[in-house]
Tab-separated table of C-alpha atoms in Angstrom:
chain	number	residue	atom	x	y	z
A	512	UNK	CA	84.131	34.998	77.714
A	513	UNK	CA	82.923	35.070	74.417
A	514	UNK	CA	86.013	36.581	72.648
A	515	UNK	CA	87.285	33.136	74.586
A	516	UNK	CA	85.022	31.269	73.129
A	517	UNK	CA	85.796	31.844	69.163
A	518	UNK	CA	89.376	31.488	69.813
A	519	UNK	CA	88.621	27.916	70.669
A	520	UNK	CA	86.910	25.369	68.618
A	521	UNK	CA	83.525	24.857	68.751
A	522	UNK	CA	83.255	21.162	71.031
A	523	UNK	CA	84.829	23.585	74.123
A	524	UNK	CA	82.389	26.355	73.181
A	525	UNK	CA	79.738	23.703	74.072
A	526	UNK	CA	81.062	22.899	77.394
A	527	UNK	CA	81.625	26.517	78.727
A	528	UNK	CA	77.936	27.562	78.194
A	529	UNK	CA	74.840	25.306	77.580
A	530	UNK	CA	73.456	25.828	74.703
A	531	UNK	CA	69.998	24.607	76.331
A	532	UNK	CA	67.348	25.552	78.853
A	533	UNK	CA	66.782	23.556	81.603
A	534	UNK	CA	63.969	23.628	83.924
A	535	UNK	CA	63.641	22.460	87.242
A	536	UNK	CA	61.821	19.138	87.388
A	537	UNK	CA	58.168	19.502	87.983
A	538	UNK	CA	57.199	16.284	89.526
A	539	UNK	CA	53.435	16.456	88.321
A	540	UNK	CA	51.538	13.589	88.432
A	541	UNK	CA	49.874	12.687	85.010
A	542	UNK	CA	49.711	10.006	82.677
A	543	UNK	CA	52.214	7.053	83.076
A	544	UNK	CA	52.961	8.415	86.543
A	545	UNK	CA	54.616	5.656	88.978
A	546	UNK	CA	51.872	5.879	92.312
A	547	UNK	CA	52.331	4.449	96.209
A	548	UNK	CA	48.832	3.345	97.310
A	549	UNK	CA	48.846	3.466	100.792
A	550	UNK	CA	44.802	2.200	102.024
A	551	UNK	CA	44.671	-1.123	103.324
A	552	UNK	CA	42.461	-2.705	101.128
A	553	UNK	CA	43.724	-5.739	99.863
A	554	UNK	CA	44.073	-4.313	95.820
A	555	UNK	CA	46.557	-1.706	97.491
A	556	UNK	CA	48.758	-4.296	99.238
A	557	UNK	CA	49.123	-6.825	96.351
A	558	UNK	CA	49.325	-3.831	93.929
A	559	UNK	CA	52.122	-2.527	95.629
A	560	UNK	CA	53.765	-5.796	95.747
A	561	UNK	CA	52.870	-6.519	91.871
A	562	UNK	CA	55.764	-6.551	89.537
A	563	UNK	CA	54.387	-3.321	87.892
A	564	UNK	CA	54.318	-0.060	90.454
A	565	UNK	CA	50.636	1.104	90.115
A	566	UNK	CA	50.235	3.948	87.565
A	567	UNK	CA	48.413	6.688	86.355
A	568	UNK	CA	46.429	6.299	83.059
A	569	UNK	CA	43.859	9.029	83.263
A	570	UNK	CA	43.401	12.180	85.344
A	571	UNK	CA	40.138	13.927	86.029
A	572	UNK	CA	40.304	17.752	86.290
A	573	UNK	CA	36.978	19.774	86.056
A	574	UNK	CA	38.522	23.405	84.544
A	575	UNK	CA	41.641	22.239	82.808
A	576	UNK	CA	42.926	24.633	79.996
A	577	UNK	CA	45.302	21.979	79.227
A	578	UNK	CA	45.339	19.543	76.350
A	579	UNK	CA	44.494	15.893	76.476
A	580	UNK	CA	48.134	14.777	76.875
A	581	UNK	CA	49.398	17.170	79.081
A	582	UNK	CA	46.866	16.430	82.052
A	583	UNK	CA	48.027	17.067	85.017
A	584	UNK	CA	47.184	15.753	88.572
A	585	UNK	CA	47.962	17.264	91.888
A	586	UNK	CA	46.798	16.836	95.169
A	587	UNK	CA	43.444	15.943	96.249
A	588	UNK	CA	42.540	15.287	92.416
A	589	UNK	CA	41.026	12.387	91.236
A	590	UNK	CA	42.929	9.869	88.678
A	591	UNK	CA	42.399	6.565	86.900
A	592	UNK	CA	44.932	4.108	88.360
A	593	UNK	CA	46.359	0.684	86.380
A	594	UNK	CA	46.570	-1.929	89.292
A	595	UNK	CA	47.404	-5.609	89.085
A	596	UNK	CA	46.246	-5.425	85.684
A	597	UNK	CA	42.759	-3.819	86.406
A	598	UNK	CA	41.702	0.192	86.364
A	599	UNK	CA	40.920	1.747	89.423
A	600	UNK	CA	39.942	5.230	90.585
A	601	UNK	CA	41.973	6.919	92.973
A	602	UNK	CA	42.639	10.201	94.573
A	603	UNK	CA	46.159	12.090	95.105
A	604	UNK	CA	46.894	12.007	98.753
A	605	UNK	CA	50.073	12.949	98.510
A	606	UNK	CA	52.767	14.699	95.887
A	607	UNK	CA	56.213	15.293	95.258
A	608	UNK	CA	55.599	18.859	93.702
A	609	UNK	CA	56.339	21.734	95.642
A	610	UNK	CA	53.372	23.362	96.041
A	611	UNK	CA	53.280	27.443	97.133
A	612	UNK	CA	50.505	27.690	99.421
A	613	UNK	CA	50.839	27.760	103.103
A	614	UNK	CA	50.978	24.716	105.652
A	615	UNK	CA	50.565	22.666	102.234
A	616	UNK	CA	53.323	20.153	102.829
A	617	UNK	CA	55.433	17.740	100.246
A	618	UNK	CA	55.882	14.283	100.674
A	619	UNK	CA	58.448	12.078	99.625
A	620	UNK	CA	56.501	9.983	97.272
A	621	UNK	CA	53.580	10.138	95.556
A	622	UNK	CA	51.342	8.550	97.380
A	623	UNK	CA	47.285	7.486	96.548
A	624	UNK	CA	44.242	5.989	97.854
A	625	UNK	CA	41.986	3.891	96.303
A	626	UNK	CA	38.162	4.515	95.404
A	627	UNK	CA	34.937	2.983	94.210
A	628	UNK	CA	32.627	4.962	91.521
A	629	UNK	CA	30.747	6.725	93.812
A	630	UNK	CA	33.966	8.122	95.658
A	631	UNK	CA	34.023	6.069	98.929
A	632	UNK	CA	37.297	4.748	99.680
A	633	UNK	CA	37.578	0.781	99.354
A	634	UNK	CA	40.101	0.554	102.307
A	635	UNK	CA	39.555	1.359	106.208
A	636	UNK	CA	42.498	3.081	106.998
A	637	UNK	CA	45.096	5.005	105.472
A	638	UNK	CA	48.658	4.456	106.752
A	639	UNK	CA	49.935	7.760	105.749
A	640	UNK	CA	49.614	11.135	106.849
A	641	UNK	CA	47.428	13.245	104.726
A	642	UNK	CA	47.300	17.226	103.724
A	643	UNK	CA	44.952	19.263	106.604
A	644	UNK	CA	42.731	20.972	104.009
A	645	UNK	CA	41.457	17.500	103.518
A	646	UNK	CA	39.303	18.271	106.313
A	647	UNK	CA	37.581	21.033	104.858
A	648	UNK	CA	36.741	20.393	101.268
A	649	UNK	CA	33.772	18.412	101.047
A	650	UNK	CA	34.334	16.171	98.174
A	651	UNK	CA	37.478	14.653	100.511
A	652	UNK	CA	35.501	14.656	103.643
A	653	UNK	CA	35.351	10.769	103.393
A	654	UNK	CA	39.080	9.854	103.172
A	655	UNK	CA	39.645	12.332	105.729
A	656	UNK	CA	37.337	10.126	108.040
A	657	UNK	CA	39.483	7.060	107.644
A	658	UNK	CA	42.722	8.927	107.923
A	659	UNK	CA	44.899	8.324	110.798
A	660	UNK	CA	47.493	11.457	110.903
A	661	UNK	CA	47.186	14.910	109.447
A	662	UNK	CA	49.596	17.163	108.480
B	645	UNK	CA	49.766	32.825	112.748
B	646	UNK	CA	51.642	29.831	114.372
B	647	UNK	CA	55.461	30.420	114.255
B	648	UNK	CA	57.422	27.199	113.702
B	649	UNK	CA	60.623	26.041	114.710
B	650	UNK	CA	62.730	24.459	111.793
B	651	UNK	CA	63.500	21.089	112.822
B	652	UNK	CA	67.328	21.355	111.598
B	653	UNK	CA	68.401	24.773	112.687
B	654	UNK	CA	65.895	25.992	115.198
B	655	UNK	CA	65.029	29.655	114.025
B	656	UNK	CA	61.328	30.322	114.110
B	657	UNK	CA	59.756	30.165	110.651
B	658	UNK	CA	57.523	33.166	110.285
B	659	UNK	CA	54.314	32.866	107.795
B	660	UNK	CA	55.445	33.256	104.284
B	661	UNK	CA	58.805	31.491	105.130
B	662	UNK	CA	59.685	27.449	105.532
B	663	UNK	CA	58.731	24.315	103.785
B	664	UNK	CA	57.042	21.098	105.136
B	665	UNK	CA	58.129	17.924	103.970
B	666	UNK	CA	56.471	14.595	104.598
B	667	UNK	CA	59.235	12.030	104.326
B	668	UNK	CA	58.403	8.365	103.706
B	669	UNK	CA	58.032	6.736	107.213
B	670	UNK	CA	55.128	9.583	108.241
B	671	UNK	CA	57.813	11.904	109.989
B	672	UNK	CA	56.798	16.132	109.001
B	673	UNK	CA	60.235	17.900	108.491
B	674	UNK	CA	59.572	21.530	108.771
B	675	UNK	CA	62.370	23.552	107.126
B	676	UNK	CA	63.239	27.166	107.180
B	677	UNK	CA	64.901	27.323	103.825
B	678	UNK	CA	66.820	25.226	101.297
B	679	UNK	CA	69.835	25.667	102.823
B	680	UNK	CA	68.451	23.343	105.948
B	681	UNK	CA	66.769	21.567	103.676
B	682	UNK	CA	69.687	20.066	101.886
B	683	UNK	CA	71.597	20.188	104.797
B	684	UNK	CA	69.642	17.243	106.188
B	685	UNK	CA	69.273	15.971	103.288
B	686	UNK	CA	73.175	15.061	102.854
B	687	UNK	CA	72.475	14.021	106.635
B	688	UNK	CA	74.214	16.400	108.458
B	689	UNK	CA	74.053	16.347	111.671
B	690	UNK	CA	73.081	20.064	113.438
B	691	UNK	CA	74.415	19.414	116.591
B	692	UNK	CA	77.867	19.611	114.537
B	693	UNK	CA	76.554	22.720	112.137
B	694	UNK	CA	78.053	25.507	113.668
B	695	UNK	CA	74.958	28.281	113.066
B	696	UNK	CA	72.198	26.234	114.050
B	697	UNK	CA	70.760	26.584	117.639
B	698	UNK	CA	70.817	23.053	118.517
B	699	UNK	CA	74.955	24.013	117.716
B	700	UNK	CA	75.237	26.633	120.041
B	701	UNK	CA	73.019	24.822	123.028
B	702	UNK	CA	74.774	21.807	123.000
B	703	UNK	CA	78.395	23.947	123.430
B	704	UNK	CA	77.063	26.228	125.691
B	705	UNK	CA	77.291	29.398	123.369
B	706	UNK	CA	76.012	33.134	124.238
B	707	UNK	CA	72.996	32.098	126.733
B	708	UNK	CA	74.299	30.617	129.327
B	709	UNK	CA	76.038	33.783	130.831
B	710	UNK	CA	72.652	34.850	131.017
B	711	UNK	CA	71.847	31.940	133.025
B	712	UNK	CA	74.022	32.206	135.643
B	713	UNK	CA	73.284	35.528	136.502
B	714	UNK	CA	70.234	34.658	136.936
B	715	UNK	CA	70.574	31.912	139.484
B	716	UNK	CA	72.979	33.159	142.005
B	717	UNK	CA	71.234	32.793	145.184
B	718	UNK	CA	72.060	35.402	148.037
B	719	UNK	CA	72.639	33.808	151.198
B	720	UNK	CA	70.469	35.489	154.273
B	721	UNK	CA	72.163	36.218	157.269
B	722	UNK	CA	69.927	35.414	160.071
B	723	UNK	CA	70.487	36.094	163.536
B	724	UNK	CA	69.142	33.753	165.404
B	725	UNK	CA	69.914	31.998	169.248
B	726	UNK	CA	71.223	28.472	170.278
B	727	UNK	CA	69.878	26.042	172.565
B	728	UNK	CA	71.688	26.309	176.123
B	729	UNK	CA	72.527	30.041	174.880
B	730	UNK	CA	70.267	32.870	174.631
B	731	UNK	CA	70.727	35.662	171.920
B	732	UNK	CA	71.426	38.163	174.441
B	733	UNK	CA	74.781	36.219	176.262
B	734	UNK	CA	75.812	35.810	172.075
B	735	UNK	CA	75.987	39.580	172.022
B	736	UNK	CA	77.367	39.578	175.352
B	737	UNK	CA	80.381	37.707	174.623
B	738	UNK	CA	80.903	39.331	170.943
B	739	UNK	CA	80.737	42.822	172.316
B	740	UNK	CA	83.469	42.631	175.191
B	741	UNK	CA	86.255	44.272	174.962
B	742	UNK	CA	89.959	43.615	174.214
B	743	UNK	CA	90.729	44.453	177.511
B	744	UNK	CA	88.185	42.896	179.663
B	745	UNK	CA	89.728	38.996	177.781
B	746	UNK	CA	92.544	39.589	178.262
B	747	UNK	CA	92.049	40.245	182.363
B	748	UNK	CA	90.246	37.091	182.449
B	749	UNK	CA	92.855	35.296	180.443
B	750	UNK	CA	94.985	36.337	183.316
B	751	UNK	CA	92.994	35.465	186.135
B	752	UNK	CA	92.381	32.419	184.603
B	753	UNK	CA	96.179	31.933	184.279
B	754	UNK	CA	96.343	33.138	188.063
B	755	UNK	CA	93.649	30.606	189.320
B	756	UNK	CA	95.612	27.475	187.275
B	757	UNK	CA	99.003	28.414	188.844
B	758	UNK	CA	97.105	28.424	192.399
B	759	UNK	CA	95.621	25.301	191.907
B	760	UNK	CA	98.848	23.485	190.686
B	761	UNK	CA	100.383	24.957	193.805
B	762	UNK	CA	98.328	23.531	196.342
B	763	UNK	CA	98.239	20.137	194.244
B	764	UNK	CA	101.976	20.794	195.034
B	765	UNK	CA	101.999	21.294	198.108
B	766	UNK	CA	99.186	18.637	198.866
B	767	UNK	CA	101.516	16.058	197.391
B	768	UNK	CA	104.250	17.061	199.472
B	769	UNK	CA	102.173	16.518	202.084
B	770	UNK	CA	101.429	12.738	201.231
B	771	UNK	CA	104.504	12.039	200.750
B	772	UNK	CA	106.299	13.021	204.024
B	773	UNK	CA	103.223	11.211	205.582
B	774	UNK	CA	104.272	8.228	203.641
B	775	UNK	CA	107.548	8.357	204.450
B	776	UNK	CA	106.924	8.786	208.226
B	777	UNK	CA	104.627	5.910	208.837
B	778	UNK	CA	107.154	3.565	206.312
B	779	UNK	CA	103.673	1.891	203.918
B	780	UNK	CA	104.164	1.794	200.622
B	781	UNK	CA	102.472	3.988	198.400
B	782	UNK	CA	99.673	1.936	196.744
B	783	UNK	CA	99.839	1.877	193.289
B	784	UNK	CA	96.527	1.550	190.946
B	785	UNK	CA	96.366	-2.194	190.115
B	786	UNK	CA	96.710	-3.318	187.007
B	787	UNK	CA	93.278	-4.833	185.417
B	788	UNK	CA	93.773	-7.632	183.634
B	789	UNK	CA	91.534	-8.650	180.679
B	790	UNK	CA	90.001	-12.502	180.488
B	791	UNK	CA	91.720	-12.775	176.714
B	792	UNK	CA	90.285	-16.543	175.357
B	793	UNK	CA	92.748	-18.438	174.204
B	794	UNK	CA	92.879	-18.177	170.394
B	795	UNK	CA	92.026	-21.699	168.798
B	796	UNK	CA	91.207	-22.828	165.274
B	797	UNK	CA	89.499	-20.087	163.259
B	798	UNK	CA	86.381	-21.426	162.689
B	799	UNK	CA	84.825	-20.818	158.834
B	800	UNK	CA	88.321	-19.833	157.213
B	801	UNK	CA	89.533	-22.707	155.697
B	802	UNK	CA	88.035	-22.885	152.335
């Protein structure tokens, strides 16, 4: 292959073998971040509908080692969302990331639910169904109460 | 530990093993590996993958001689007596002998030539009688039936 390769010019050379890396896509959720809401409070249906998608501007992670602009969110984290033109705390509810830990599933989309400060969700129900370990961590004990379907 | 099925090819998932997926109407996909993963993904159906169990079920593959050999029933010969027959004139009759039918075969033979003999000879009988005394032998009458002249059908003209 390579005696191949400086026999012929250096445009083939490039084809054959790529001269770059490339990772799989990781799907994390952080800054700029394109979000589904799925409560049924009224900001989440007209946000959806809204000619922006709803979209992460901030994350909140207690031990992050990471820098300011690569914060990452994943699920069951809480974010800052841009709604309809207003900011809006949220937490993950669902991700696109493949996640190695057991009966932790992946969704589709990436989807969200809406809070106040205090971290009670502003809808009743959510239409989506949400992670099990909801159930057991405290701080997520409330949006598992107005969940309809676990996974 | 809960074993799962994967929902495309139907092997068990053991801990460790699988992927769930939550796609966007709600439904949980539970996958064994990548290779059913992206299977259904490019929407392939497994009843028309040829390894998957759902495959071999719906053409009958491997289990189903297993079934049937299961299922044969044995039917139970019972012994058991007849109304107007008891069980002991059924053995009667199936334990006589060659011989002993075929002697009644000929006296039955023997007892119908007798009786069409004397019917013969009885006959004879009438009919010299007949012929002495000059009356006609009386033949059965006829019966006629009280057939209804057929009319118009009523109810068939449409």
């Amino acid at each position: 292959m390579n005696i191949l390769g400086k026999l012929l010019p250096t445009t083939i050379d490039f084809i054959t073998y790529r001269s770059f890396s490339m990772t799989v896509p990781l799907y994390h959720l952080q800054k700029v971040s394109r979000v589904h809401v799925v409560d049924n409070s009224k900001l989440a249906l007209d946000g959806n509908v809204y000619k922006r998608m709803p979209r992460i501007i901030h994350c909140y992670k207690k031990n992050n080692n990471l820098t300011r602009t690569r914060l990452t969110a994943g699920l069951g984290d809480k974010v800052l969302l841009a709604i309809k033109g207003q900011m809006k705390k949220a937490i993950i509810v669902g991700c696109q990331q493949r996640i190695r830990k057991p009966n932790v599933p992946q969704f589709d989309k990436n989807n969200v639910v809406l809070i106040d400060d205090d971290g009670n969700p502003i809808g009743t129900r959510i239409l989506a169904p949400i992670p099990a370990f909801f159930r057991t961590r405290g701080d997520l004990a409330k949006i598992a109460a107005i969940a309809t379907t676990f996974v | 530990m809960k074993l799962e099925i994967c929902n495309y090819s139907g092997y068990k998932i053991y801990p460790g093993h699988g992927k769930r997926v939550v796609k966007i109407d709600g439904k949980v996909h539970i996958y064994l590996n990548s290779k059913c993963q992206r299977s259904a993904d490019m929407r392939r159906n497994p009843r028309r993958v040829t390894w998957t169990v759902y495959y071999r079920r719906k053409h009958k593959k491997g289990a189903a001689e297993q079934e049937v050999k299961k299922r044969t029933r044995r039917n139970i010969k019972f012994q058991r007596a007849i109304t107007g027959v008891t069980w002991n004139e059924i053995l009667a009759k199936r334990n006589q002998q060659p011989e002993f039918r075929k002697a009644q075969r000929q006296d039955a033979i023997n007892a119908a030539k007798q009786a069409k003999k004397t019917k013969a000879l009885q006959k004879k009988a009438v009919q010299s009688a007949v012929l002495k005394s000059g009356k006609p032998v009386k033949k059965p009458e006829k019966i006629q039936k009280n057939i209804p002249k057929a009319g118009p059908k009523k109810g068939t003209q449409r």
